[in-house]
XYZ file of C-alpha atoms in Angstrom:
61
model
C -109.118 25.945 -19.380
C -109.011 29.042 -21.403
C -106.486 30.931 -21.542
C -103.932 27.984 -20.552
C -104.700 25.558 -23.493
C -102.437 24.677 -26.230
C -102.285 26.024 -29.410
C -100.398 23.064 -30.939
C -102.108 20.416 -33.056
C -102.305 17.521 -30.914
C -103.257 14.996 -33.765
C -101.398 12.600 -36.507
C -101.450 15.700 -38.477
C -99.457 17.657 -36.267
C -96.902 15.297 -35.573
C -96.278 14.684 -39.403
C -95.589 18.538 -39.630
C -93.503 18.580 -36.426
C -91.391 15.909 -38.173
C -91.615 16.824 -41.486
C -93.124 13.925 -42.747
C -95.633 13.077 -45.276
C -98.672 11.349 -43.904
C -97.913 8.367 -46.679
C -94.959 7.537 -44.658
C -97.168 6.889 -41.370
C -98.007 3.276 -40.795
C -99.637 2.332 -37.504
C -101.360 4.880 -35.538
C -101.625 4.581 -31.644
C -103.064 6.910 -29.325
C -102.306 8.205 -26.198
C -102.875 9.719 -23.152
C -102.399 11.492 -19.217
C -104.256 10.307 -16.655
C -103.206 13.581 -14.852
C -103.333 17.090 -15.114
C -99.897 18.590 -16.201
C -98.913 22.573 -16.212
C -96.311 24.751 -17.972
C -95.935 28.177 -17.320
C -98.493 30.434 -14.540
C -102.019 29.122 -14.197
C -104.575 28.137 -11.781
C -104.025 24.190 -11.347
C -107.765 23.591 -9.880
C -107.420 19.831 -8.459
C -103.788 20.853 -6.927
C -103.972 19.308 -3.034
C -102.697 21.819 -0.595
C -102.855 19.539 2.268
C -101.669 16.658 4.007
C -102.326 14.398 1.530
C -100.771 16.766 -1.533
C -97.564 16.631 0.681
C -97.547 13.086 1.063
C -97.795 12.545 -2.237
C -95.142 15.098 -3.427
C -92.798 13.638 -0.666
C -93.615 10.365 -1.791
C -95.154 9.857 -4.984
């Protein structure tokens, strides 16, 4: 949520500029993603457990 977003390109078209390659060099294509919510820096983290079960699972994964 705004303002905690990312201002990097998160497509093919960013990672050819992060590497400094030429899109003609890409071949296969794959996608892929979190299926959890991941923070850097201060912000509210809204589905964050503060209970018995957040501990568990922080104690034991």
């Amino acid at each position: 949520t705004y303002p905690y977003v990312t201002s990097s390109n998160c497509s093919i078209g960013g990672a050819c500029t992060g590497l400094g390659l030429p899109p003609k060099y890409i071949g296969d294509i794959y996608g892929v993603v979190k299926a959890y919510t991941t923070r850097v820096g201060d912000g509210v983290f809204p589905t964050e457990l503060k209970n018995e079960i957040g501990e568990h699972l922080q104690t034991r994964g």
